[in-house]
Coordinates of C-alpha atoms and ligand atoms in Angstrom, one line a residue:
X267 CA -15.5 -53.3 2.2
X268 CA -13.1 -50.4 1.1
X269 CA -13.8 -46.9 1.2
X270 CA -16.2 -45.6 -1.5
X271 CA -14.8 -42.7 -3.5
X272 CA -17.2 -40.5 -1.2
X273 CA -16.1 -40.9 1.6
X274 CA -12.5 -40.5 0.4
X275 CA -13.2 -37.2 -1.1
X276 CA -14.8 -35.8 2.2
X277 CA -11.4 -37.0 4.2
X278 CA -9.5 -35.7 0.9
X279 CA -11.4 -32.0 1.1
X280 CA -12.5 -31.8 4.4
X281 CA -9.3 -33.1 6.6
X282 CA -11.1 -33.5 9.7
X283 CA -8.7 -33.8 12.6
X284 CA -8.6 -37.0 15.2
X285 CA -10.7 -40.2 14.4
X286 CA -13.4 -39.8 12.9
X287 CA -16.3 -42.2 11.3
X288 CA -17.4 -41.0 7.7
X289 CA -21.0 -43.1 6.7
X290 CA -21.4 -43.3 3.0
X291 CA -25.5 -43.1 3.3
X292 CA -25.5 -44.2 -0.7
X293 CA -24.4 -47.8 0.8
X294 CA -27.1 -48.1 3.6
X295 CA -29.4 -47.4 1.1
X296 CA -27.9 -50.2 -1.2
X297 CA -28.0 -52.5 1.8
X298 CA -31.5 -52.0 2.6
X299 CA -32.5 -52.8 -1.1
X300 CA -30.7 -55.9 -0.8
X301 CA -32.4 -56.9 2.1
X302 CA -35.7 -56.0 0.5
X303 CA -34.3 -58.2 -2.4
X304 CA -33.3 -61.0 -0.3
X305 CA -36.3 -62.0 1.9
X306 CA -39.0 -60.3 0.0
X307 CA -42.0 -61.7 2.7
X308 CA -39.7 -60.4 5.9
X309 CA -40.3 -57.2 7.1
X310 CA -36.9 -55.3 8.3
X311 CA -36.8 -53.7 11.7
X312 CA -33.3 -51.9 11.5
X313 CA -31.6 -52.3 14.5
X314 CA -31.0 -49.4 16.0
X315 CA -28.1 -49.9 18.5
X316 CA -26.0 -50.9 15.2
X317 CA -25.6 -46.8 14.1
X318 CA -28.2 -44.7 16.0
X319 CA -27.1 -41.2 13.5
X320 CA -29.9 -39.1 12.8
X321 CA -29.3 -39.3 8.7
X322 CA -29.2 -42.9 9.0
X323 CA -32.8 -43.2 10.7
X324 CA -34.4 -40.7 8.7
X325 CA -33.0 -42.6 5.7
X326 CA -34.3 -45.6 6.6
X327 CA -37.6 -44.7 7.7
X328 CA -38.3 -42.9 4.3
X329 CA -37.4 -45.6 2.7
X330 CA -39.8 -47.6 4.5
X331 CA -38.5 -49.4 7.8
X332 CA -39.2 -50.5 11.1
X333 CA -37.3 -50.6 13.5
X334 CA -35.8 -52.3 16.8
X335 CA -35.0 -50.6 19.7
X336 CA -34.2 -51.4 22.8
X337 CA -34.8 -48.1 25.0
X338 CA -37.5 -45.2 25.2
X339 CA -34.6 -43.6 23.9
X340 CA -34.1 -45.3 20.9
X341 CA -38.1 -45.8 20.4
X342 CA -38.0 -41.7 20.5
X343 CA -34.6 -41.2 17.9
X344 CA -36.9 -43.7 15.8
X345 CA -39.9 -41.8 16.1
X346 CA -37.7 -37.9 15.3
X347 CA -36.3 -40.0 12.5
X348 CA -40.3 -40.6 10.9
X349 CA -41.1 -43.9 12.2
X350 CA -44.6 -44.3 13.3
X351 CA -44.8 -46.0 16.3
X352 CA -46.8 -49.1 14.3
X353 CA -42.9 -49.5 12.7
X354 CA -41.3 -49.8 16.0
X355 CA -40.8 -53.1 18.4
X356 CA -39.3 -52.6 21.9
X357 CA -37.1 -55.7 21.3
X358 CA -35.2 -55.5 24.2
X359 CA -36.1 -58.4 26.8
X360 CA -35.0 -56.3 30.0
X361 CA -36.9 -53.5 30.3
X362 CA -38.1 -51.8 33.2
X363 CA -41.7 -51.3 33.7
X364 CA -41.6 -47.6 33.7
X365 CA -40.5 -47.5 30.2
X366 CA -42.3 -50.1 29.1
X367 CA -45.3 -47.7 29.7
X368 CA -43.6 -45.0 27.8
X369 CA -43.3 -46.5 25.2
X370 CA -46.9 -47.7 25.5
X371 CA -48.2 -44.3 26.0
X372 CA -45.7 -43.7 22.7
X373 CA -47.5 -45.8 20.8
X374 CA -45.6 -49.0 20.5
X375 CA -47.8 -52.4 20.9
X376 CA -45.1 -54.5 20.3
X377 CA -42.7 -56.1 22.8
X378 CA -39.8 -58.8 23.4
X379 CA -40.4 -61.3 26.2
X380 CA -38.4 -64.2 27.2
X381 CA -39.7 -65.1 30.9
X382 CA -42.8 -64.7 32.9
X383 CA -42.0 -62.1 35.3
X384 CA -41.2 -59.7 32.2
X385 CA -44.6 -60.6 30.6
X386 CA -46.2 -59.5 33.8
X387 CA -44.3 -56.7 33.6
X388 CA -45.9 -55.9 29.6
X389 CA -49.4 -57.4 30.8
X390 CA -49.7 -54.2 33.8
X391 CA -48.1 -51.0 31.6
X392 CA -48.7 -51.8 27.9
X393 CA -52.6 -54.1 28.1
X394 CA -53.5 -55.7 24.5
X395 CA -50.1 -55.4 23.8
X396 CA -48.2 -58.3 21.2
X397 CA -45.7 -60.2 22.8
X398 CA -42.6 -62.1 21.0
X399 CA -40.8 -64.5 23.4
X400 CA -37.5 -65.2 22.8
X401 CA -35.7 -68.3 22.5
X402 CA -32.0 -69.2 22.9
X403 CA -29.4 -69.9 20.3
X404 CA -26.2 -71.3 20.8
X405 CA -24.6 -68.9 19.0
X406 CA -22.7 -71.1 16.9
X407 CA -20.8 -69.7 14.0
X408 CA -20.9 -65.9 15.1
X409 CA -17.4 -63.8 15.3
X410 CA -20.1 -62.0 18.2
X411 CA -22.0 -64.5 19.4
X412 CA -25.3 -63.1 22.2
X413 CA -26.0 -66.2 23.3
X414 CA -27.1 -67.0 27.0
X415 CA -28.0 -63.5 28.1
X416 CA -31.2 -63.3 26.3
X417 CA -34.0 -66.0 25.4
X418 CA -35.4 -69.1 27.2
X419 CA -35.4 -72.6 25.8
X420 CA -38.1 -73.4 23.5
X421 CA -40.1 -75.5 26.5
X422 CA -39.8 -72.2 28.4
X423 CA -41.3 -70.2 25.2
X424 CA -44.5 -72.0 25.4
X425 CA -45.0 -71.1 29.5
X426 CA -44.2 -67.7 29.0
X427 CA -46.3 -67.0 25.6
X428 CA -49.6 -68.9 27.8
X429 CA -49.0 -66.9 30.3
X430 CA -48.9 -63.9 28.1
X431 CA -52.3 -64.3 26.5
X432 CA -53.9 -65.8 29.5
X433 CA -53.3 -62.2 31.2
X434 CA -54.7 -60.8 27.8
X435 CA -51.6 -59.7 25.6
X436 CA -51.2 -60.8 22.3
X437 CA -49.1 -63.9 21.6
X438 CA -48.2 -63.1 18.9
X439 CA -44.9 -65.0 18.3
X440 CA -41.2 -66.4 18.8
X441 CA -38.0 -64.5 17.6
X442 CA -34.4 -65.6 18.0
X443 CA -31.0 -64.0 17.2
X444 CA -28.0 -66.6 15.9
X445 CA -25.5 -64.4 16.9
X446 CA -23.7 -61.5 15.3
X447 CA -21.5 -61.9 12.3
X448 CA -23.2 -65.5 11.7
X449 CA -21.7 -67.0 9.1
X450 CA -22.7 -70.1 9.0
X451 CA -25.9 -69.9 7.0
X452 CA -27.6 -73.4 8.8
X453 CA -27.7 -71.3 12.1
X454 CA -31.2 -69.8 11.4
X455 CA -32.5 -73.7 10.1
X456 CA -31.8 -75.0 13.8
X457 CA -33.2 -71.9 15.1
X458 CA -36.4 -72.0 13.0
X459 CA -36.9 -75.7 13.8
X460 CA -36.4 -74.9 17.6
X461 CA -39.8 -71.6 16.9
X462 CA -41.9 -74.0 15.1
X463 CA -41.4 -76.8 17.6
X464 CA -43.5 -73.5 20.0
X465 CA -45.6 -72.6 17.4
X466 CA -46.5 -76.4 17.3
X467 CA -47.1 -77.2 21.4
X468 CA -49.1 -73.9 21.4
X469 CA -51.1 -74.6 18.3
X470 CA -52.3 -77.9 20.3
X471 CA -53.5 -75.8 23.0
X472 CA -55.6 -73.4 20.3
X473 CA -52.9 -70.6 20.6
X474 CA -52.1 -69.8 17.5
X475 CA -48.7 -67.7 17.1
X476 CA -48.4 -65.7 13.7
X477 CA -44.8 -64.1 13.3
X478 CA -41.2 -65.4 13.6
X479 CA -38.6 -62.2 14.6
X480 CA -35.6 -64.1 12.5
X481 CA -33.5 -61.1 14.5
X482 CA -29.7 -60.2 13.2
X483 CA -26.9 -61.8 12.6
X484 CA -26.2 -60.9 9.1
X485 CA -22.3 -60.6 8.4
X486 CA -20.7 -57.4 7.0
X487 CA -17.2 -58.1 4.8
X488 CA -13.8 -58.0 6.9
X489 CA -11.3 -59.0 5.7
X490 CA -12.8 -62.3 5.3
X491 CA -15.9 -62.6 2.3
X492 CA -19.4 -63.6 3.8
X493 CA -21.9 -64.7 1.6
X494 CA -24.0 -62.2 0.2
X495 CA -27.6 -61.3 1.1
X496 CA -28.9 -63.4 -1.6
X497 CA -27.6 -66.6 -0.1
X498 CA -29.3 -65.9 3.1
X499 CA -32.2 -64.7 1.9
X500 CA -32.3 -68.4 0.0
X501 CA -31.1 -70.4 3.3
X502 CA -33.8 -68.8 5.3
X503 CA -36.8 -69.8 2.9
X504 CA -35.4 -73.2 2.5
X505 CA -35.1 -73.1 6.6
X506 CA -39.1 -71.8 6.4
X507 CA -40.3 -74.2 4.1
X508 CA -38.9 -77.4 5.7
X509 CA -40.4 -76.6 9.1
X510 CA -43.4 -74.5 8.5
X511 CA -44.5 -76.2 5.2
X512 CA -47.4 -74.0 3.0
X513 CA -48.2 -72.5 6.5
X514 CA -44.9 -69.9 6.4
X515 CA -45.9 -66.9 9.6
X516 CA -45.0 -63.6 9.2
X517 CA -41.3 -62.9 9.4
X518 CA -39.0 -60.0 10.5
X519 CA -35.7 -59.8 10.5
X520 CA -33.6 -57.2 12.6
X521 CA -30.2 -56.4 10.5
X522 CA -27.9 -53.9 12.1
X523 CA -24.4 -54.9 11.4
X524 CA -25.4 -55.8 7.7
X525 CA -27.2 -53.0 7.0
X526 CA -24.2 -50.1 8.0
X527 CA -21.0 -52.3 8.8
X528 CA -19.6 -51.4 4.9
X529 CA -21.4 -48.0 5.2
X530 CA -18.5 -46.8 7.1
X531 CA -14.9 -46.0 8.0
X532 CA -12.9 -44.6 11.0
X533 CA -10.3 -42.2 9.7
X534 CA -7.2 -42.6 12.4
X535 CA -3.7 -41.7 13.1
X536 CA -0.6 -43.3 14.3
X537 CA 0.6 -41.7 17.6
X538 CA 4.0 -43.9 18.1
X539 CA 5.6 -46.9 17.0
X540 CA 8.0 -48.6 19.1
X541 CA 9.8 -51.9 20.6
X542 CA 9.9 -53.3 24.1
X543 CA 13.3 -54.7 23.8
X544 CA 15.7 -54.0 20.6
X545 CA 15.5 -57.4 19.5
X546 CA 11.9 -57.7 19.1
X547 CA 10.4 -58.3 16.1
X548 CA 7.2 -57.6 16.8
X549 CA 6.2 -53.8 16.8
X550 CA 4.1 -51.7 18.9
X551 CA 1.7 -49.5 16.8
X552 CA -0.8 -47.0 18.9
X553 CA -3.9 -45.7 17.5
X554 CA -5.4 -42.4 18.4
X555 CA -8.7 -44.9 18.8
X556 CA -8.8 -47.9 20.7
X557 CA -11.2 -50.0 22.7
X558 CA -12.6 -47.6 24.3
X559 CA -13.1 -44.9 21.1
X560 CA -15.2 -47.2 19.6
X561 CA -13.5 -50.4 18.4
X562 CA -14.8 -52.2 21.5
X563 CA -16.0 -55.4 19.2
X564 CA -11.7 -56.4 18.9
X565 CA -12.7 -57.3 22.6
X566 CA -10.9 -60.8 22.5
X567 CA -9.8 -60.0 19.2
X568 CA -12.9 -61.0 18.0
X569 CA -13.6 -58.6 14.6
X570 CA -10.8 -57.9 12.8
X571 CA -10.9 -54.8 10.9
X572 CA -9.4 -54.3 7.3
X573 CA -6.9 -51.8 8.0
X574 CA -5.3 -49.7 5.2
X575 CA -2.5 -47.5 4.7
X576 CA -0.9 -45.4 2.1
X577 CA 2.4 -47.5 1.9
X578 CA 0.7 -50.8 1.9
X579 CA 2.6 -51.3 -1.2
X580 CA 5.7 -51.7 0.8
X581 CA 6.9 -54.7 2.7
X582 CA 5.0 -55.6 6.1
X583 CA 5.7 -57.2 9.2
X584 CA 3.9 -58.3 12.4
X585 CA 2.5 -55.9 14.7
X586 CA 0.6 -55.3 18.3
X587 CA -2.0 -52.9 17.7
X588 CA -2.9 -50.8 20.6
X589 CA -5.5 -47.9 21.2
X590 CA -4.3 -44.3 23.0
X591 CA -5.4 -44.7 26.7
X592 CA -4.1 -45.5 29.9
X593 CA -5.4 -49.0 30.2
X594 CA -3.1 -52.0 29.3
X595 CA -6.9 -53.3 28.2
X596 CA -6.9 -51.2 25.7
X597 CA -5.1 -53.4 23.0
X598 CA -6.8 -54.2 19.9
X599 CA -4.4 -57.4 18.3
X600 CA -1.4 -59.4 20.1
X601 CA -2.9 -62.7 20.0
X602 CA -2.6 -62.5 16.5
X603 CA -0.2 -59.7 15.4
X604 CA -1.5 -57.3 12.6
X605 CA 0.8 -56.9 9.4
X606 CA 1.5 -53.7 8.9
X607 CA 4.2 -52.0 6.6
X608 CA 7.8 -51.9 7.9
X609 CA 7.2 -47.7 6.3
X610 CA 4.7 -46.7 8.9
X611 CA 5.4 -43.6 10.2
X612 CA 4.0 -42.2 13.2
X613 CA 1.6 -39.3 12.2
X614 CA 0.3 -41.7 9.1
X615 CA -3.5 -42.0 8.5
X616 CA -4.7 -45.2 8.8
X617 CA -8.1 -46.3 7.2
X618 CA -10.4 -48.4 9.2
X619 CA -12.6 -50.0 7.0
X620 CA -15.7 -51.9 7.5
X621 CA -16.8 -49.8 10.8
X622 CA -20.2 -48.4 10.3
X623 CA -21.7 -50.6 12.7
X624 CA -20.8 -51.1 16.7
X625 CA -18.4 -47.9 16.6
X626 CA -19.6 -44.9 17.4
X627 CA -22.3 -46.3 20.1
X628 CA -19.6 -48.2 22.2
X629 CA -17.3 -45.0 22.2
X630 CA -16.7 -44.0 25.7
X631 CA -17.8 -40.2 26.7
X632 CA -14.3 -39.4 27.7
X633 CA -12.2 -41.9 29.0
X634 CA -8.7 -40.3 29.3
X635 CA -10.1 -36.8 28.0
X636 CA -10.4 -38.5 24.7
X637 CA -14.1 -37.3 23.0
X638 CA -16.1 -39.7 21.9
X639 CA -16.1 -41.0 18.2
X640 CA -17.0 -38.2 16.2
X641 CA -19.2 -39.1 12.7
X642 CA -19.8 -37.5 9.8
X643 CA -22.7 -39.2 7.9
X644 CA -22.6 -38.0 4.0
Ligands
PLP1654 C1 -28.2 -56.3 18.2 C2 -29.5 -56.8 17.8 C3 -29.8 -57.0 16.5 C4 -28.8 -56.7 15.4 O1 -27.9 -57.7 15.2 P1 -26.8 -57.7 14.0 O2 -26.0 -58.9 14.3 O3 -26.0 -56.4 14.1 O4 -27.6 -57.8 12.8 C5 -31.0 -57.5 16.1 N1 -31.9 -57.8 17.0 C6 -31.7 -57.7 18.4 C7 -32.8 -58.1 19.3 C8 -30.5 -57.2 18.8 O5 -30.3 -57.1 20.1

């Protein structure tokens, strides 16, 4: 997604120096309509990890949102931002017990599960309280896929959400996430066959779950299109109708790359260009942000960010894309070199589109001395 005319003005006038993220706040609010748009019946919890900035929440909360959090921190940035806490699920599935209580004594009454030591952990500091219990995905499909870390198979699901209301919680229902950057829209239809084949073994046993968390996943353009919001919004009520029939539960979804990933871009400099050997024909570019500044999801090269230059006019060749620090880890694309214009000149700006999302929350405090990513939300 390029940079809007806004956010090139503020670089234009306000020449901020190092990398910087500038948020275009006009597009978040254009995602969140589309999302609205899209799946209609869904309620959106905005996840916060994606972009935590204050501007963002506050929009979003006007506008009407909930939110996912996964910390008493987060729960508390959603609350400053306007959020009551009846808009807020603590959808992390590791919590400690301490916070879990916070956030009780905060107000939030609804929780992610996905074993039964953590619902015993819900049952003690947050009483009455709905539970979700998440299954796992494969992941399939996903430039950033989260499988195995969090859920429990579907078999599991059923223990844990018995468990839940037999020690009086709410079971309220089964969420999933297909994995970030899904593009493969018949990721959620296995995923909503795997909840209703709980909400079915439950329903057997008089439980009766209510709400499918339908979670992230929702791609943001790279240099690659994704379908558009419409397309998923169509997929997922197909998905809903061929395995829950007339009886559709309540749904949420959690979008946090799809709802700021095109909101933003990392302004960024070239520090040196060089060879490792005169007959190379591959270059060296360095960054003034790498892995470590906030670009931490070209981890095994896995998102590839639209990159854009003034002389991209000009002829290009293959490059290795690196990031400032002292770590040979810090290297953004070898496997698969990154055309850049034989022109580039060290001192250029370099546009990094696409990188609202997963930026300025993975930046390191100061690795090397560098400062984190600054952001300037407009
Ligand atoms: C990170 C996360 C999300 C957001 O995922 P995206 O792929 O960025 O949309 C949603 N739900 C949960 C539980 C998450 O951990």
């Amino acid at each position: 997604m390029a940079a809007t005319q806004r956010i090139l003005d503020f670089l234009a006038t306000r020449r901020p120096s190092g990398p910087c993220l500038v948020v275009d706040l006009d597009v978040v609010r254009d995602n969140y309509r589309a999302f609205e748009k899209a799946l209609p019946d869904s309620r959106i919890y905005y996840a916060v990890k994606a972009n935590p900035a204050p501007e963002i929440l506050r929009l979003l909360a006007a506008m009407g949102s909930s939110f996912d959090t996964a910390s008493v921190a987060e729960v508390e940035m959603a609350m400053d931002a306007g959020a009551p806490a009846d808009r807020i699920s603590f959808g992390n599935t590791i919590k400690k017990e301490r916070d879990i209580l916070r956030a009780y004594e905060l107000g939030i009454r609804l929780f992610a599960v996905d074993c039964v030591e953590e619902v015993e952990k819900v049952a003690r500091a947050a009483p009455g309280a709905s539970v979700f219990c998440r299954v796992l995905t494969d992941g399939a499909g996903a430039e950033w896929p989260l499988s195995r870390k969090f859920g429990c198979v579907p078999a599991m699901a059923v223990d844990v959400l018995r468990h839940a209301k037999a020690l009086g919680l709410d079971a309220y229902g089964v969420s999933f996430h297909v994995g970030s950057q899904q593009t493969d829209l018949t990721a959620w239809d296995r995923a909503l066959g795997d909840a209703q084949r709980v909400f079915a073994a439950l329903a057997e046993e008089g439980i009766v779950l209510r709400m499918v968390n339908m979670g992230g996943g929702f791609p943001t353009r790279y240099l690659k299109d994704v379908p558009a919001a419409q397309a998923y919004g169509q997929a997922i009520f197909d998905a809903l109708r061929k395995h829950f029939g007339n009886r559709i539960p309540e749904t949420i979804v959690e979008p946090g790359r799809g709802m700021v990933g095109n909101a933003g871009v990392i302004k960024s400099e070239v520090v040196l260009i060089a060879k490792k050997a005169d007959n190379d024909n591959v270059r060296w570019v360095y960054l003034d942000i790498g892995k470590f500044g906030g670009l931490a999801e070209t981890m095994d090269e896995a998102i590839r960010y639209p990159i854009v230059t003034a002389r991209d006019a000009d002829e290009k060749s293959p490059c290795v894309l690196a990031g400032p620090t002292c770590d040979s880890a810090d290297v953004m694309y070898e496997k698969t070199p990154y055309p850049l214009p034989l022109s580039l000149t060290i001192g250029d700006e370099v546009l990094i589109e696409g990188t609202g999302a997963y930026t300025t929350t993975y930046s390191a405090v100061a690795f090397n001395g560098f400062e984190p990513l600054r952001s300037y939300v407009i």
